Tab-separated table of C-alpha atoms and ligand atoms in Angstrom:
chain	number	residue	atom	x	y	z
A	1	MET	CA	0.000	0.000	0.000
A	2	PHE	CA	2.663	2.520	1.036
A	3	GLU	CA	4.873	1.633	-1.953
A	4	LYS	CA	1.958	2.318	-4.272
A	5	ILE	CA	1.256	5.645	-2.592
A	6	LYS	CA	4.876	6.655	-2.948
A	7	THR	CA	4.820	5.890	-6.678
A	8	ASN	CA	1.567	7.792	-7.148
A	9	VAL	CA	2.903	10.862	-5.332
A	10	SER	CA	6.063	10.810	-7.473
A	11	LYS	CA	4.028	10.578	-10.664
A	12	LEU	CA	1.720	13.370	-9.566
A	13	LYS	CA	4.606	15.665	-8.654
A	14	GLU	CA	6.389	14.815	-11.898
A	15	SER	CA	3.329	15.692	-13.967
A	16	ILE	CA	2.968	19.145	-12.406
A	17	LYS	CA	6.651	19.785	-11.835
A	18	ASP	CA	7.372	23.353	-12.917
A	19	LYS	CA	3.877	24.685	-12.249
A	20	ASP	CA	3.061	26.713	-9.185
A	21	VAL	CA	0.237	24.483	-7.994
A	22	THR	CA	-0.533	23.474	-4.425
A	23	ILE	CA	-1.639	19.876	-3.969
A	24	VAL	CA	-4.385	19.578	-1.385
A	25	CYS	CA	-4.956	15.988	-0.344
A	26	ALA	CA	-8.709	15.387	-0.136
A	27	SER	CA	-8.362	13.062	2.830
A	28	LYS	CA	-11.929	11.819	3.316
A	29	TYR	CA	-11.046	8.293	2.152
A	30	ILE	CA	-7.848	7.784	4.133
A	31	SER	CA	-6.734	7.157	7.685
A	32	VAL	CA	-4.465	9.354	9.771
A	33	GLU	CA	-1.698	6.765	9.250
A	34	VAL	CA	-1.858	7.268	5.496
A	35	MET	CA	-2.044	11.045	5.961
A	36	ARG	CA	1.084	10.852	8.088
A	37	TYR	CA	2.831	8.925	5.332
A	38	LEU	CA	1.747	11.451	2.673
A	39	TYR	CA	3.081	14.211	4.888
A	40	SER	CA	6.472	12.473	4.996
A	41	LEU	CA	6.422	12.569	1.176
A	42	GLY	CA	5.891	16.332	1.187
A	43	ILE	CA	2.100	16.599	1.006
A	44	THR	CA	1.399	19.174	3.726
A	45	HIS	CA	-2.021	20.521	2.706
A	46	PHE	CA	-5.033	18.431	3.679
A	47	GLY	CA	-8.703	19.076	2.981
A	48	GLU	CA	-11.553	17.432	4.859
A	49	SER	CA	-15.187	17.269	3.795
A	50	ARG	CA	-16.824	16.666	7.156
A	51	ALA	CA	-16.543	18.751	10.282
A	52	ASP	CA	-16.247	15.917	12.796
A	53	GLU	CA	-13.594	14.154	10.694
A	54	LEU	CA	-11.559	17.338	10.432
A	55	LEU	CA	-11.523	17.767	14.199
A	56	LYS	CA	-10.626	14.135	14.828
A	57	LYS	CA	-7.834	14.046	12.278
A	58	LYS	CA	-6.446	17.417	13.242
A	59	ALA	CA	-6.176	16.294	16.858
A	60	ALA	CA	-4.472	13.040	15.848
A	61	LEU	CA	-1.940	14.888	13.659
A	62	LYS	CA	-1.295	17.917	15.803
A	63	ASP	CA	2.463	17.230	15.883
A	64	LEU	CA	2.671	17.924	12.109
A	65	ASN	CA	2.746	21.351	10.478
A	66	ILE	CA	-0.290	20.749	8.276
A	67	THR	CA	-2.227	23.460	6.448
A	68	TRP	CA	-5.891	22.536	6.886
A	69	HIS	CA	-8.564	23.171	4.282
A	70	PHE	CA	-12.273	22.505	4.424
A	71	ILE	CA	-13.471	21.408	0.988
A	72	GLY	CA	-16.888	19.845	1.540
A	73	SER	CA	-20.170	21.649	1.792
A	74	LEU	CA	-20.378	23.222	5.214
A	75	GLN	CA	-23.587	23.126	7.199
A	76	SER	CA	-24.245	26.324	9.105
A	77	ASN	CA	-24.598	24.474	12.394
A	78	LYS	CA	-21.054	23.105	12.022
A	79	VAL	CA	-19.397	26.468	11.426
A	80	LYS	CA	-18.629	27.233	15.055
A	81	SER	CA	-16.830	23.949	15.653
A	82	ILE	CA	-14.373	24.108	12.776
A	83	ILE	CA	-14.092	27.613	11.394
A	84	ASN	CA	-11.122	28.609	13.533
A	85	GLU	CA	-9.361	25.312	12.791
A	86	ILE	CA	-8.731	25.914	9.064
A	87	THR	CA	-6.647	28.148	6.787
A	88	TYR	CA	-8.780	27.817	3.648
A	89	LEU	CA	-12.452	27.200	2.962
A	90	HIS	CA	-13.254	25.965	-0.565
A	91	SER	CA	-17.035	25.912	-0.319
A	92	LEU	CA	-18.397	29.390	0.309
A	93	ASP	CA	-21.713	29.300	-1.528
A	94	ARG	CA	-24.446	31.177	0.305
A	95	ILE	CA	-25.110	34.293	2.301
A	96	SER	CA	-26.336	32.470	5.408
A	97	LEU	CA	-22.961	30.711	5.576
A	98	VAL	CA	-21.114	34.008	5.138
A	99	LYS	CA	-23.004	35.498	8.092
A	100	GLU	CA	-22.381	32.471	10.268
A	101	ILE	CA	-18.644	32.535	9.499
A	102	ASN	CA	-18.364	36.248	10.068
A	103	LYS	CA	-19.803	35.806	13.561
A	104	ALA	CA	-17.671	32.839	14.562
A	105	ARG	CA	-14.297	33.381	12.935
A	106	ILE	CA	-11.579	35.240	14.834
A	107	GLU	CA	-9.063	36.081	12.073
A	108	PRO	CA	-10.074	36.816	8.454
A	109	LEU	CA	-10.434	33.544	6.508
A	110	LYS	CA	-9.295	32.826	2.949
A	111	CYS	CA	-12.331	31.578	1.071
A	112	PHE	CA	-13.008	30.151	-2.347
A	113	ILE	CA	-16.429	30.858	-3.774
A	114	GLN	CA	-17.789	27.514	-4.933
A	115	LEU	CA	-19.572	27.588	-8.274
A	116	ASN	CA	-21.805	24.973	-9.846
A	117	LEU	CA	-21.362	25.875	-13.495
A	118	ALA	CA	-22.786	22.590	-14.766
A	119	ASN	CA	-25.893	23.125	-12.617
A	120	GLU	CA	-25.637	19.648	-11.129
A	121	LYS	CA	-28.510	19.037	-8.729
A	122	THR	CA	-26.435	16.811	-6.460
A	123	LYS	CA	-23.740	19.441	-5.936
A	124	SER	CA	-23.653	22.669	-4.042
A	125	GLY	CA	-22.243	25.895	-5.420
A	126	LEU	CA	-23.535	29.160	-6.816
A	127	SER	CA	-24.814	29.567	-10.332
A	128	LYS	CA	-22.952	31.927	-12.624
A	129	SER	CA	-25.759	34.491	-12.589
A	130	LYS	CA	-25.509	34.892	-8.810
A	131	LEU	CA	-21.743	35.270	-8.632
A	132	SER	CA	-21.362	38.980	-9.188
A	133	ASP	CA	-23.871	40.069	-6.519
A	134	PHE	CA	-22.572	37.474	-4.088
A	135	TYR	CA	-19.017	38.678	-4.548
A	136	LYS	CA	-19.951	42.357	-4.042
A	137	MET	CA	-21.843	41.506	-0.889
A	138	LEU	CA	-18.761	39.837	0.617
A	139	SER	CA	-16.997	43.166	1.073
A	140	SER	CA	-19.354	43.941	3.981
A	141	TYR	CA	-18.013	40.974	5.962
A	142	ASP	CA	-14.599	41.580	7.480
A	143	LYS	CA	-13.816	37.939	8.290
A	144	ILE	CA	-14.195	36.781	4.685
A	145	ILE	CA	-11.291	37.146	2.251
A	146	PRO	CA	-12.383	35.902	-1.165
A	147	VAL	CA	-9.229	34.485	-2.776
A	148	GLY	CA	-10.611	32.528	-5.714
A	149	ILE	CA	-13.171	30.284	-7.341
A	150	MET	CA	-13.696	26.593	-6.622
A	151	GLN	CA	-15.404	24.374	-9.161
A	152	MET	CA	-15.826	20.596	-9.084
A	153	GLY	CA	-15.262	18.472	-12.163
A	154	VAL	CA	-18.189	16.617	-13.738
A	155	TYR	CA	-17.934	12.865	-13.211
A	156	ASN	CA	-16.985	10.934	-16.337
A	157	ASN	CA	-17.227	13.946	-18.623
A	158	LEU	CA	-13.858	15.498	-19.326
A	159	GLU	CA	-15.164	17.623	-22.162
A	160	LEU	CA	-17.738	19.344	-19.991
A	161	THR	CA	-15.223	19.535	-17.155
A	162	ASN	CA	-12.804	21.362	-19.442
A	163	LYS	CA	-15.540	23.773	-20.485
A	164	ILE	CA	-16.548	24.679	-16.936
A	165	TYR	CA	-12.954	24.891	-15.655
A	166	LYS	CA	-12.234	27.343	-18.455
A	167	GLU	CA	-15.321	29.312	-17.510
A	168	ALA	CA	-14.328	29.274	-13.829
A	169	ALA	CA	-10.919	30.657	-14.797
A	170	SER	CA	-12.365	33.502	-16.792
A	171	LEU	CA	-14.887	34.424	-14.063
A	172	SER	CA	-12.080	34.383	-11.524
A	173	GLN	CA	-10.073	36.727	-13.725
A	174	GLU	CA	-13.011	39.093	-14.155
A	175	LEU	CA	-13.185	39.455	-10.382
A	176	ASN	CA	-9.417	39.808	-10.138
A	177	LEU	CA	-9.145	36.791	-7.876
A	178	LYS	CA	-5.708	35.171	-7.734
A	179	GLU	CA	-6.469	31.572	-6.860
A	180	LEU	CA	-8.333	28.852	-8.665
A	181	SER	CA	-9.270	25.555	-7.003
A	182	ILE	CA	-9.991	23.297	-9.973
A	183	GLY	CA	-8.778	19.760	-10.548
A	184	MET	CA	-9.386	16.378	-8.919
A	185	SER	CA	-7.884	12.905	-9.426
A	186	ASP	CA	-9.419	12.304	-12.842
A	187	ASP	CA	-9.094	15.790	-14.248
A	188	TYR	CA	-6.247	17.621	-12.533
A	189	LEU	CA	-4.311	18.020	-15.779
A	190	ILE	CA	-7.329	19.807	-17.230
A	191	GLY	CA	-7.438	21.959	-14.113
A	192	ILE	CA	-3.776	22.843	-14.468
A	193	LYS	CA	-4.143	23.578	-18.172
A	194	ASN	CA	-6.839	26.085	-17.254
A	195	GLY	CA	-4.766	27.816	-14.580
A	196	ALA	CA	-5.380	25.907	-11.334
A	197	THR	CA	-3.377	27.156	-8.360
A	198	PHE	CA	-4.842	24.488	-6.046
A	199	ILE	CA	-5.817	20.939	-6.990
A	200	ARG	CA	-7.787	18.684	-4.630
A	201	ILE	CA	-6.597	15.114	-4.993
A	202	GLY	CA	-8.174	12.140	-3.209
A	203	SER	CA	-8.536	8.689	-4.751
A	204	LEU	CA	-5.438	9.009	-6.940
A	205	PHE	CA	-3.073	8.542	-3.999
A	206	THR	CA	-4.280	5.042	-3.159
A	207	LYS	CA	-5.259	3.876	-6.643
B	301	PLP	C1	-13.331	14.011	-2.488
B	301	PLP	C2	-13.187	15.361	-3.051
B	301	PLP	C3	-12.182	15.658	-3.985
B	301	PLP	C4	-11.225	14.626	-4.511
B	301	PLP	O1	-11.850	13.728	-5.362
B	301	PLP	P1	-11.008	12.582	-6.096
B	301	PLP	O2	-11.752	12.360	-7.353
B	301	PLP	O3	-11.008	11.428	-5.180
B	301	PLP	O4	-9.653	13.130	-6.339
B	301	PLP	C5	-12.079	16.963	-4.428
B	301	PLP	N1	-12.910	17.939	-4.011
B	301	PLP	C6	-13.888	17.694	-3.124
B	301	PLP	C7	-14.764	18.809	-2.698
B	301	PLP	C8	-14.052	16.405	-2.613
B	301	PLP	O5	-15.043	16.168	-1.729
């Protein structure tokens, strides 16, 4: 298992070598032992999708200098418990969440606005038409620093994924946002081609 992980990390790093892209390990599928091993291979950014898992894993790995991200959709009632435990949030997608965060967060938080450009019913994220007003509204909340756009790939559809990643990149540029969180195990090269600065990689590590 660990040999395989090592090979996969080498391949991943090789394929993005000269690009300025941060690999965030989407760690929902793996144990703290595997996270510890990934850390020893130089993967220091981890993103959790569930609040209770984040707290558990962070406590178990507190001896490591990990940068913690929250990448899953965040329920308002979970904000208080985790919002001061992370450096990046990838799933800012509604005003009620913004208000909740602004109340609970101590330092300003780097946030990605999550879009749902393919309008997938099973996924969260703002539609394109709501982005501009949402973004303007954020300036009234001092604990929110919008740093970029996050968009998920569409499962088994690289063509559509390419189209929406490209669109995410151009919307991000229009708003003058620096970061772009696009790219997962199956489509990270498409993310990088379209200007990703963060990729969120899960299943690839243990494949
Ligand atoms: C799980 C997850 C990923 C990683 O998906 P893989 O296809 O396993 O790489 C990326 N982003 C989010 C929000 C996730 O929940």
